[in-house]
Amino acid sequence: QVQLVESGGGSVQAGGSLRLSCAEASGLIYSRIYMGWFRQAPGKEREGVAVIRTTDGSQYYDNSVKGRFTISQDNAKNLVYLQMNSLKPEDTAMYYCAAATDWVTQPWAGHEYRYWGQGTQVTVSA
């Protein structure tokens, strides 16, 4: 069974930084094409934060995080990172890692992703 495991969440003050990691624990995703970070705050819909196309490193960012968040990958280790700088209280959410193994037309949309992690909580205080 495919497993994605997130880590690195926590509580920080506004302006602080966190780095989230996503590990593909089962070793079965040989053909993942997109790796994405999504988040969901209480009472809000899930939204795409950052996506990387593993084949060429192309990246997508939601406007709310552009210039503050950076997604990166270590293919040798099957790891994907989300470096989050200049965090704001509105970044508070559960953050999920997801993998898509097909070519998709909307890589920023959660429904395009087959595999999901359990999430890691990020809390930013004012």
CSV table of N, CA, C and O in Angstrom, one decimal:
chain,number,residue,atom,x,y,z
A,1,GLN,N,0.8,-1.2,0.0
A,1,GLN,CA,0.0,0.0,0.0
A,1,GLN,C,0.9,1.2,0.0
A,1,GLN,O,1.8,1.3,0.7
A,2,VAL,N,0.5,2.2,-0.9
A,2,VAL,CA,1.3,3.4,-1.0
A,2,VAL,C,1.1,4.2,0.3
A,2,VAL,O,0.0,4.4,0.8
A,3,GLN,N,2.2,4.8,0.8
A,3,GLN,CA,2.1,5.6,2.0
A,3,GLN,C,2.9,6.9,1.7
A,3,GLN,O,4.0,6.9,1.3
A,4,LEU,N,2.2,8.0,2.0
A,4,LEU,CA,2.9,9.3,2.0
A,4,LEU,C,2.9,9.8,3.5
A,4,LEU,O,1.8,9.8,4.1
A,5,VAL,N,4.0,10.2,4.0
A,5,VAL,CA,4.2,10.6,5.3
A,5,VAL,C,4.7,12.0,5.4
A,5,VAL,O,5.9,12.2,5.0
A,6,GLU,N,3.9,12.9,6.0
A,6,GLU,CA,4.4,14.3,6.2
A,6,GLU,C,5.0,14.4,7.5
A,6,GLU,O,4.6,13.8,8.5
A,7,SER,N,5.9,15.4,7.6
A,7,SER,CA,6.5,15.8,8.9
A,7,SER,C,7.0,17.2,8.8
A,7,SER,O,7.0,17.8,7.7
A,8,GLY,N,7.3,17.8,9.9
A,8,GLY,CA,7.8,19.1,10.0
A,8,GLY,C,6.9,20.2,10.4
A,8,GLY,O,7.2,21.4,10.5
A,9,GLY,N,5.6,19.9,10.6
A,9,GLY,CA,4.7,20.9,11.1
A,9,GLY,C,4.9,21.3,12.5
A,9,GLY,O,5.8,20.7,13.2
A,10,GLY,N,4.3,22.3,12.9
A,10,GLY,CA,4.4,22.8,14.3
A,10,GLY,C,3.8,24.2,14.5
A,10,GLY,O,3.0,24.6,13.6
A,11,SER,N,4.2,24.8,15.5
A,11,SER,CA,3.6,26.1,15.9
A,11,SER,C,4.8,27.1,15.8
A,11,SER,O,5.8,26.9,16.4
A,12,VAL,N,4.5,28.2,15.1
A,12,VAL,CA,5.5,29.3,15.0
A,12,VAL,C,4.8,30.6,15.1
A,12,VAL,O,3.6,30.7,14.9
A,13,GLN,N,5.6,31.6,15.4
A,13,GLN,CA,5.0,33.0,15.3
A,13,GLN,C,5.0,33.5,13.9
A,13,GLN,O,5.8,33.1,13.1
A,14,ALA,N,4.2,34.5,13.7
A,14,ALA,CA,4.1,35.2,12.4
A,14,ALA,C,5.5,35.7,12.0
A,14,ALA,O,6.3,36.2,12.9
A,15,GLY,N,5.9,35.5,10.8
A,15,GLY,CA,7.2,35.8,10.3
A,15,GLY,C,8.2,34.7,10.4
A,15,GLY,O,9.3,34.8,9.8
A,16,GLY,N,7.9,33.6,11.0
A,16,GLY,CA,8.8,32.5,11.2
A,16,GLY,C,8.7,31.6,10.0
A,16,GLY,O,8.1,31.8,9.0
A,17,SER,N,9.5,30.5,10.1
A,17,SER,CA,9.7,29.5,9.0
A,17,SER,C,9.5,28.1,9.5
A,17,SER,O,9.7,27.8,10.6
A,18,LEU,N,9.0,27.3,8.6
A,18,LEU,CA,9.0,25.8,8.8
A,18,LEU,C,9.3,25.2,7.5
A,18,LEU,O,9.1,25.7,6.4
A,19,ARG,N,9.8,23.9,7.6
A,19,ARG,CA,10.0,23.1,6.4
A,19,ARG,C,9.3,21.8,6.5
A,19,ARG,O,9.6,21.1,7.5
A,20,LEU,N,8.4,21.6,5.7
A,20,LEU,CA,7.6,20.3,5.7
A,20,LEU,C,8.3,19.3,4.8
A,20,LEU,O,8.9,19.7,3.7
A,21,SER,N,8.2,18.1,5.1
A,21,SER,CA,8.8,17.0,4.3
A,21,SER,C,7.7,16.0,4.0
A,21,SER,O,6.8,15.7,4.9
A,22,CYS,N,7.8,15.4,2.9
A,22,CYS,CA,6.9,14.3,2.5
A,22,CYS,C,7.7,13.1,2.0
A,22,CYS,O,8.5,13.3,1.0
A,23,ALA,N,7.6,12.0,2.7
A,23,ALA,CA,8.3,10.8,2.3
A,23,ALA,C,7.4,9.8,1.8
A,23,ALA,O,6.3,9.6,2.3
A,24,GLU,N,7.8,9.2,0.7
A,24,GLU,CA,7.0,8.1,0.1
A,24,GLU,C,7.5,6.8,0.7
A,24,GLU,O,8.6,6.3,0.3
A,25,ALA,N,6.8,6.4,1.8
A,25,ALA,CA,7.3,5.3,2.6
A,25,ALA,C,7.3,3.9,2.0
A,25,ALA,O,8.1,3.1,2.4
A,26,SER,N,6.4,3.7,1.1
A,26,SER,CA,6.2,2.3,0.7
A,26,SER,C,7.1,2.0,-0.5
A,26,SER,O,7.3,0.8,-0.8
A,27,GLY,N,7.6,3.0,-1.2
A,27,GLY,CA,8.5,2.7,-2.3
A,27,GLY,C,7.8,2.2,-3.5
A,27,GLY,O,8.5,1.7,-4.5
A,28,LEU,N,6.5,2.5,-3.6
A,28,LEU,CA,5.7,1.9,-4.7
A,28,LEU,C,5.4,3.0,-5.8
A,28,LEU,O,5.0,2.6,-6.9
A,29,ILE,N,5.6,4.2,-5.5
A,29,ILE,CA,5.3,5.3,-6.5
A,29,ILE,C,6.5,5.5,-7.4
A,29,ILE,O,7.3,6.4,-7.3
A,30,TYR,N,6.6,4.6,-8.4
A,30,TYR,CA,7.7,4.7,-9.3
A,30,TYR,C,7.3,5.7,-10.4
A,30,TYR,O,8.2,6.3,-11.1
A,31,SER,N,6.1,6.0,-10.6
A,31,SER,CA,5.7,6.8,-11.8
A,31,SER,C,4.9,8.0,-11.4
A,31,SER,O,4.1,8.5,-12.1
A,32,ARG,N,5.2,8.5,-10.2
A,32,ARG,CA,4.5,9.8,-9.8
A,32,ARG,C,5.0,10.9,-10.7
A,32,ARG,O,6.2,11.0,-11.1
A,33,ILE,N,4.1,11.7,-11.2
A,33,ILE,CA,4.4,12.8,-12.1
A,33,ILE,C,4.3,14.1,-11.4
A,33,ILE,O,5.1,15.0,-11.6
A,34,TYR,N,3.3,14.3,-10.5
A,34,TYR,CA,3.1,15.5,-9.8
A,34,TYR,C,3.1,15.2,-8.3
A,34,TYR,O,2.6,14.2,-7.8
A,35,MET,N,3.8,16.0,-7.6
A,35,MET,CA,3.7,16.0,-6.1
A,35,MET,C,3.2,17.4,-5.7
A,35,MET,O,3.7,18.4,-6.1
A,36,GLY,N,2.2,17.3,-4.8
A,36,GLY,CA,1.6,18.6,-4.4
A,36,GLY,C,1.5,18.7,-2.9
A,36,GLY,O,1.4,17.7,-2.2
A,37,TRP,N,1.5,19.9,-2.5
A,37,TRP,CA,1.1,20.3,-1.1
A,37,TRP,C,-0.2,21.0,-1.1
A,37,TRP,O,-0.4,22.0,-1.8
A,38,PHE,N,-1.1,20.5,-0.3
A,38,PHE,CA,-2.4,21.1,-0.1
A,38,PHE,C,-2.6,21.5,1.3
A,38,PHE,O,-2.0,20.9,2.2
A,39,ARG,N,-3.6,22.3,1.6
A,39,ARG,CA,-3.9,22.6,3.0
A,39,ARG,C,-5.4,22.8,3.2
A,39,ARG,O,-6.1,23.2,2.2
A,40,GLN,N,-5.8,22.6,4.4
A,40,GLN,CA,-7.2,22.8,4.7
A,40,GLN,C,-7.3,23.4,6.1
A,40,GLN,O,-6.8,22.8,7.1
A,41,ALA,N,-7.9,24.5,6.2
A,41,ALA,CA,-8.1,25.2,7.5
A,41,ALA,C,-9.5,24.8,8.0
A,41,ALA,O,-10.4,24.5,7.1
A,42,PRO,N,-9.8,24.9,9.2
A,42,PRO,CA,-11.1,24.6,9.8
A,42,PRO,C,-12.2,25.4,9.1
A,42,PRO,O,-12.1,26.6,9.0
A,43,GLY,N,-13.2,24.8,8.6
A,43,GLY,CA,-14.3,25.5,8.0
A,43,GLY,C,-14.1,26.0,6.6
A,43,GLY,O,-14.9,26.6,6.0
A,44,LYS,N,-12.9,25.6,6.0
A,44,LYS,CA,-12.6,26.0,4.7
A,44,LYS,C,-12.3,24.9,3.8
A,44,LYS,O,-12.1,23.7,4.2
A,45,GLU,N,-12.4,25.1,2.5
A,45,GLU,CA,-12.2,24.0,1.5
A,45,GLU,C,-10.7,23.8,1.4
A,45,GLU,O,-9.9,24.7,1.6
A,46,ARG,N,-10.3,22.6,1.0
A,46,ARG,CA,-8.9,22.3,0.7
A,46,ARG,C,-8.5,23.1,-0.5
A,46,ARG,O,-9.2,23.3,-1.4
A,47,GLU,N,-7.2,23.6,-0.4
A,47,GLU,CA,-6.7,24.4,-1.5
A,47,GLU,C,-5.3,23.9,-1.8
A,47,GLU,O,-4.5,23.5,-0.9
A,48,GLY,N,-4.9,24.0,-3.1
A,48,GLY,CA,-3.6,23.7,-3.5
A,48,GLY,C,-2.6,24.8,-3.2
A,48,GLY,O,-3.0,26.0,-3.4
A,49,VAL,N,-1.5,24.4,-2.6
A,49,VAL,CA,-0.5,25.4,-2.2
A,49,VAL,C,0.6,25.5,-3.1
A,49,VAL,O,1.0,26.5,-3.6
A,50,ALA,N,1.2,24.3,-3.4
A,50,ALA,CA,2.4,24.2,-4.3
A,50,ALA,C,2.4,22.9,-4.9
A,50,ALA,O,2.1,21.9,-4.3
A,51,VAL,N,2.9,22.9,-6.2
A,51,VAL,CA,3.0,21.6,-6.9
A,51,VAL,C,4.3,21.6,-7.7
A,51,VAL,O,4.7,22.6,-8.2
A,52,ILE,N,4.9,20.4,-7.8
A,52,ILE,CA,6.1,20.2,-8.6
A,52,ILE,C,5.8,19.1,-9.5
A,52,ILE,O,5.3,18.0,-9.1
A,53,ARG,N,6.2,19.3,-10.8
A,53,ARG,CA,6.1,18.2,-11.7
A,53,ARG,C,7.5,17.5,-11.7
A,53,ARG,O,8.5,18.1,-12.0
A,54,THR,N,7.5,16.3,-11.3
A,54,THR,CA,8.8,15.6,-11.0
A,54,THR,C,9.6,15.4,-12.2
A,54,THR,O,10.8,15.2,-12.1
A,55,THR,N,9.0,15.4,-13.4
A,55,THR,CA,9.7,15.1,-14.6
A,55,THR,C,10.7,16.2,-15.0
A,55,THR,O,11.8,15.9,-15.5
A,56,ASP,N,10.3,17.4,-14.8
A,56,ASP,CA,11.1,18.5,-15.2
A,56,ASP,C,11.3,19.6,-14.1
A,56,ASP,O,11.9,20.6,-14.4
A,57,GLY,N,10.7,19.4,-13.0
A,57,GLY,CA,10.8,20.4,-11.9
A,57,GLY,C,9.9,21.6,-12.0
A,57,GLY,O,10.1,22.5,-11.2
A,58,SER,N,9.0,21.6,-13.0
A,58,SER,CA,8.1,22.8,-13.1
A,58,SER,C,7.3,22.9,-11.8
A,58,SER,O,6.9,21.9,-11.2
A,59,GLN,N,7.1,24.1,-11.4
A,59,GLN,CA,6.4,24.4,-10.2
A,59,GLN,C,5.2,25.3,-10.4
A,59,GLN,O,5.1,26.2,-11.2
A,60,TYR,N,4.2,25.1,-9.5
A,60,TYR,CA,3.0,26.0,-9.4
A,60,TYR,C,2.8,26.4,-8.0
A,60,TYR,O,3.0,25.6,-7.1
A,61,TYR,N,2.5,27.6,-7.8
A,61,TYR,CA,2.2,28.2,-6.5
A,61,TYR,C,0.9,28.9,-6.5
A,61,TYR,O,0.6,29.7,-7.4
A,62,ASP,N,0.2,28.7,-5.4
A,62,ASP,CA,-1.0,29.6,-5.2
A,62,ASP,C,-0.5,31.0,-5.0
A,62,ASP,O,0.5,31.2,-4.4
A,63,ASN,N,-1.4,32.0,-5.4
A,63,ASN,CA,-1.0,33.4,-5.3
A,63,ASN,C,-0.7,33.8,-3.8
A,63,ASN,O,0.1,34.6,-3.6
A,64,SER,N,-1.4,33.1,-2.9
A,64,SER,CA,-1.3,33.5,-1.5
A,64,SER,C,0.1,33.2,-0.9
A,64,SER,O,0.5,33.7,0.1
A,65,VAL,N,0.8,32.3,-1.6
A,65,VAL,CA,2.1,31.8,-1.0
A,65,VAL,C,3.3,32.2,-1.9
A,65,VAL,O,4.5,31.9,-1.5
A,66,LYS,N,3.1,32.7,-3.1
A,66,LYS,CA,4.1,33.0,-4.0
A,66,LYS,C,5.1,34.0,-3.4
A,66,LYS,O,4.8,35.0,-2.7
A,67,GLY,N,6.4,33.6,-3.5
A,67,GLY,CA,7.5,34.4,-2.9
A,67,GLY,C,7.8,34.1,-1.5
A,67,GLY,O,8.8,34.6,-0.9
A,68,ARG,N,6.9,33.3,-0.9
A,68,ARG,CA,7.2,32.9,0.5
A,68,ARG,C,7.4,31.4,0.7
A,68,ARG,O,8.2,31.0,1.5
A,69,PHE,N,6.8,30.6,-0.2
A,69,PHE,CA,6.9,29.1,-0.1
A,69,PHE,C,7.7,28.6,-1.3
A,69,PHE,O,7.6,29.2,-2.4
A,70,THR,N,8.5,27.6,-1.0
A,70,THR,CA,9.2,26.9,-2.1
A,70,THR,C,9.1,25.4,-2.0
A,70,THR,O,9.3,24.8,-1.0
A,71,ILE,N,8.7,24.8,-3.1
A,71,ILE,CA,8.6,23.4,-3.2
A,71,ILE,C,9.8,22.8,-3.9
A,71,ILE,O,10.3,23.4,-4.8
A,72,SER,N,10.3,21.7,-3.4
A,72,SER,CA,11.5,21.1,-4.0
A,72,SER,C,11.4,19.6,-3.8
A,72,SER,O,10.6,19.1,-3.0
A,73,GLN,N,12.3,18.9,-4.5
A,73,GLN,CA,12.3,17.4,-4.5
A,73,GLN,C,13.7,16.9,-4.4
A,73,GLN,O,14.6,17.5,-4.9
A,74,ASP,N,13.7,15.7,-3.8
A,74,ASP,CA,14.9,14.9,-3.8
A,74,ASP,C,14.5,13.5,-4.3
A,74,ASP,O,14.1,12.7,-3.6
A,75,ASN,N,14.7,13.4,-5.6
A,75,ASN,CA,14.2,12.1,-6.2
A,75,ASN,C,14.9,10.9,-5.7
A,75,ASN,O,14.3,9.8,-5.6
A,76,ALA,N,16.2,11.0,-5.4
A,76,ALA,CA,17.0,9.9,-5.0
A,76,ALA,C,16.4,9.4,-3.6
A,76,ALA,O,16.5,8.2,-3.4
A,77,LYS,N,15.9,10.2,-2.8
A,77,LYS,CA,15.3,9.9,-1.5
A,77,LYS,C,13.8,9.8,-1.5
A,77,LYS,O,13.2,9.5,-0.4
A,78,ASN,N,13.2,10.0,-2.6
A,78,ASN,CA,11.7,10.0,-2.7
A,78,ASN,C,11.1,11.0,-1.7
A,78,ASN,O,10.2,10.7,-0.9
A,79,LEU,N,11.7,12.2,-1.6
A,79,LEU,CA,11.3,13.2,-0.7
A,79,LEU,C,10.9,14.5,-1.4
A,79,LEU,O,11.5,14.8,-2.4
A,80,VAL,N,9.8,15.1,-0.9
A,80,VAL,CA,9.4,16.4,-1.4
A,80,VAL,C,9.3,17.3,-0.2
A,80,VAL,O,8.8,17.0,0.9
A,81,TYR,N,9.8,18.6,-0.4
A,81,TYR,CA,9.8,19.5,0.7
A,81,TYR,C,8.9,20.7,0.4
A,81,TYR,O,8.7,21.1,-0.8
A,82,LEU,N,8.5,21.4,1.4
A,82,LEU,CA,7.8,22.7,1.3
A,82,LEU,C,8.5,23.6,2.3
A,82,LEU,O,8.3,23.5,3.5
A,83,GLN,N,9.3,24.5,1.8
A,83,GLN,CA,9.9,25.5,2.7
A,83,GLN,C,9.0,26.7,2.8
A,83,GLN,O,8.6,27.3,1.8
A,84,MET,N,8.6,27.0,4.0
A,84,MET,CA,7.6,28.1,4.2
A,84,MET,C,8.3,29.2,5.0
A,84,MET,O,8.7,28.9,6.2
A,85,ASN,N,8.4,30.3,4.4
A,85,ASN,CA,9.0,31.5,5.1
A,85,ASN,C,8.0,32.6,5.2
A,85,ASN,O,6.9,32.6,4.6
A,86,SER,N,8.3,33.5,6.1
A,86,SER,CA,7.4,34.7,6.3
A,86,SER,C,6.0,34.2,6.6
A,86,SER,O,5.0,34.7,6.0
A,87,LEU,N,5.8,33.2,7.5
A,87,LEU,CA,4.5,32.7,7.7
A,87,LEU,C,3.6,33.7,8.3
A,87,LEU,O,4.0,34.6,9.1
A,88,LYS,N,2.3,33.5,7.9
A,88,LYS,CA,1.3,34.4,8.4
A,88,LYS,C,0.2,33.6,9.2
A,88,LYS,O,0.0,32.4,8.9
A,89,PRO,N,-0.6,34.2,10.0
A,89,PRO,CA,-1.6,33.5,10.7
A,89,PRO,C,-2.6,32.8,9.8
A,89,PRO,O,-3.1,31.7,10.1
A,90,GLU,N,-2.8,33.4,8.6
A,90,GLU,CA,-3.7,32.8,7.6
A,90,GLU,C,-3.2,31.5,7.0
A,90,GLU,O,-3.9,30.8,6.2
A,91,ASP,N,-1.9,31.2,7.2
A,91,ASP,CA,-1.3,30.0,6.7
A,91,ASP,C,-1.6,28.8,7.6
A,91,ASP,O,-1.3,27.7,7.3
A,92,THR,N,-2.2,29.1,8.8
A,92,THR,CA,-2.6,28.0,9.7
A,92,THR,C,-3.6,27.1,9.1
A,92,THR,O,-4.6,27.4,8.5
A,93,ALA,N,-3.2,25.8,9.1
A,93,ALA,CA,-4.0,24.7,8.4
A,93,ALA,C,-3.4,23.4,8.6
A,93,ALA,O,-2.2,23.3,9.1
A,94,MET,N,-4.1,22.4,8.2
A,94,MET,CA,-3.5,21.0,8.1
A,94,MET,C,-2.9,21.0,6.7
A,94,MET,O,-3.6,21.3,5.7
A,95,TYR,N,-1.7,20.6,6.6
A,95,TYR,CA,-1.0,20.5,5.3
A,95,TYR,C,-0.9,19.0,4.9
A,95,TYR,O,-0.4,18.2,5.7
A,96,TYR,N,-1.2,18.8,3.6
A,96,TYR,CA,-1.2,17.4,3.1
A,96,TYR,C,-0.3,17.3,1.9
A,96,TYR,O,-0.3,18.2,1.1
A,97,CYS,N,0.4,16.2,1.8
A,97,CYS,CA,1.2,15.9,0.7
A,97,CYS,C,0.4,14.9,-0.2
A,97,CYS,O,-0.4,14.1,0.3
A,98,ALA,N,0.5,15.1,-1.5
A,98,ALA,CA,-0.3,14.2,-2.4
A,98,ALA,C,0.5,13.9,-3.6
A,98,ALA,O,1.4,14.7,-4.0
A,99,ALA,N,0.2,12.8,-4.2
A,99,ALA,CA,0.9,12.3,-5.4
A,99,ALA,C,0.0,12.0,-6.5
A,99,ALA,O,-1.0,11.3,-6.3
A,100,ALA,N,0.3,12.4,-7.8
A,100,ALA,CA,-0.5,12.0,-8.9
A,100,ALA,C,0.4,11.2,-9.9
A,100,ALA,O,1.5,11.7,-10.1
A,101,THR,N,-0.1,10.1,-10.4
A,101,THR,CA,0.7,9.3,-11.2
A,101,THR,C,0.3,9.3,-12.7
A,101,THR,O,0.7,8.5,-13.5
A,102,ASP,N,-0.6,10.3,-13.0
A,102,ASP,CA,-1.1,10.5,-14.3
A,102,ASP,C,-0.8,11.9,-14.8
A,102,ASP,O,-0.7,12.8,-13.9
A,103,TRP,N,-0.7,12.1,-16.1
A,103,TRP,CA,-0.7,13.5,-16.6
A,103,TRP,C,-2.0,14.1,-16.4
A,103,TRP,O,-3.0,13.5,-16.8
A,104,VAL,N,-2.1,15.3,-15.8
A,104,VAL,CA,-3.4,15.9,-15.5
A,104,VAL,C,-3.4,17.3,-16.1
A,104,VAL,O,-2.4,17.9,-16.4
A,105,THR,N,-4.6,17.8,-16.2
A,105,THR,CA,-4.8,19.1,-16.7
A,105,THR,C,-4.9,20.2,-15.7
A,105,THR,O,-4.7,21.4,-16.0
A,106,GLN,N,-5.2,19.8,-14.4
A,106,GLN,CA,-5.2,20.8,-13.3
A,106,GLN,C,-4.4,20.3,-12.2
A,106,GLN,O,-5.0,19.8,-11.2
A,107,PRO,N,-3.1,20.4,-12.2
A,107,PRO,CA,-2.3,19.9,-11.2
A,107,PRO,C,-2.5,20.6,-9.8
A,107,PRO,O,-2.0,20.1,-8.8
A,108,TRP,N,-3.1,21.7,-9.8
A,108,TRP,CA,-3.4,22.4,-8.6
A,108,TRP,C,-4.7,22.0,-7.9
A,108,TRP,O,-5.0,22.4,-6.8
A,109,ALA,N,-5.4,21.1,-8.6
A,109,ALA,CA,-6.7,20.6,-8.0
A,109,ALA,C,-6.5,19.3,-7.3
A,109,ALA,O,-6.0,18.3,-7.9
A,110,GLY,N,-7.0,19.2,-6.1
A,110,GLY,CA,-6.9,18.0,-5.3
A,110,GLY,C,-7.5,16.7,-5.9
A,110,GLY,O,-6.9,15.6,-5.7
A,111,HIS,N,-8.5,16.9,-6.7
A,111,HIS,CA,-9.2,15.7,-7.2
A,111,HIS,C,-8.3,15.0,-8.3
A,111,HIS,O,-8.6,13.8,-8.6
A,112,GLU,N,-7.2,15.6,-8.7
A,112,GLU,CA,-6.3,15.0,-9.7
A,112,GLU,C,-5.4,14.0,-9.0
A,112,GLU,O,-4.6,13.3,-9.7
A,113,TYR,N,-5.3,14.0,-7.7
A,113,TYR,CA,-4.3,13.2,-6.9
A,113,TYR,C,-4.9,12.0,-6.3
A,113,TYR,O,-6.0,12.0,-5.7
A,114,ARG,N,-4.2,10.9,-6.5
A,114,ARG,CA,-4.7,9.6,-6.1
A,114,ARG,C,-4.2,9.3,-4.7
A,114,ARG,O,-4.9,8.6,-3.9
A,115,TYR,N,-3.0,9.7,-4.3
A,115,TYR,CA,-2.4,9.3,-3.1
A,115,TYR,C,-2.2,10.5,-2.1
A,115,TYR,O,-1.8,11.6,-2.6
A,116,TRP,N,-2.6,10.3,-0.9
A,116,TRP,CA,-2.6,11.4,0.1
A,116,TRP,C,-1.9,10.9,1.4
A,116,TRP,O,-2.0,9.7,1.8
A,117,GLY,N,-1.2,11.8,2.0
A,117,GLY,CA,-0.7,11.6,3.4
A,117,GLY,C,-1.8,11.9,4.4
A,117,GLY,O,-2.9,12.4,4.1
A,118,GLN,N,-1.4,11.7,5.7
A,118,GLN,CA,-2.3,12.0,6.8
A,118,GLN,C,-2.4,13.4,7.2
A,118,GLN,O,-3.3,13.8,8.0
A,119,GLY,N,-1.4,14.2,6.8
A,119,GLY,CA,-1.4,15.6,7.1
A,119,GLY,C,-0.5,15.9,8.3
A,119,GLY,O,-0.2,15.1,9.2
A,120,THR,N,0.0,17.2,8.3
A,120,THR,CA,0.8,17.7,9.4
A,120,THR,C,0.3,19.1,9.7
A,120,THR,O,0.0,19.9,8.8
A,121,GLN,N,0.1,19.4,11.0
A,121,GLN,CA,-0.6,20.7,11.4
A,121,GLN,C,0.5,21.8,11.4
A,121,GLN,O,1.6,21.6,12.0
A,122,VAL,N,0.1,22.9,10.8
A,122,VAL,CA,0.9,24.1,10.9
A,122,VAL,C,0.0,25.2,11.6
A,122,VAL,O,-1.1,25.5,11.1
A,123,THR,N,0.6,25.8,12.6
A,123,THR,CA,-0.2,26.8,13.4
A,123,THR,C,0.7,28.0,13.5
A,123,THR,O,1.9,28.0,14.0
A,124,VAL,N,0.2,29.2,13.0
A,124,VAL,CA,1.0,30.4,13.0
A,124,VAL,C,0.2,31.4,13.9
A,124,VAL,O,-0.9,31.7,13.6
A,125,SER,N,0.9,31.9,14.9
A,125,SER,CA,0.3,32.8,15.8
A,125,SER,C,0.7,34.2,15.5
A,125,SER,O,1.8,34.5,15.0
A,126,ALA,N,-0.2,35.2,15.8
A,126,ALA,CA,0.1,36.6,15.5
A,126,ALA,C,1.1,37.2,16.4
A,126,ALA,O,1.3,36.7,17.6
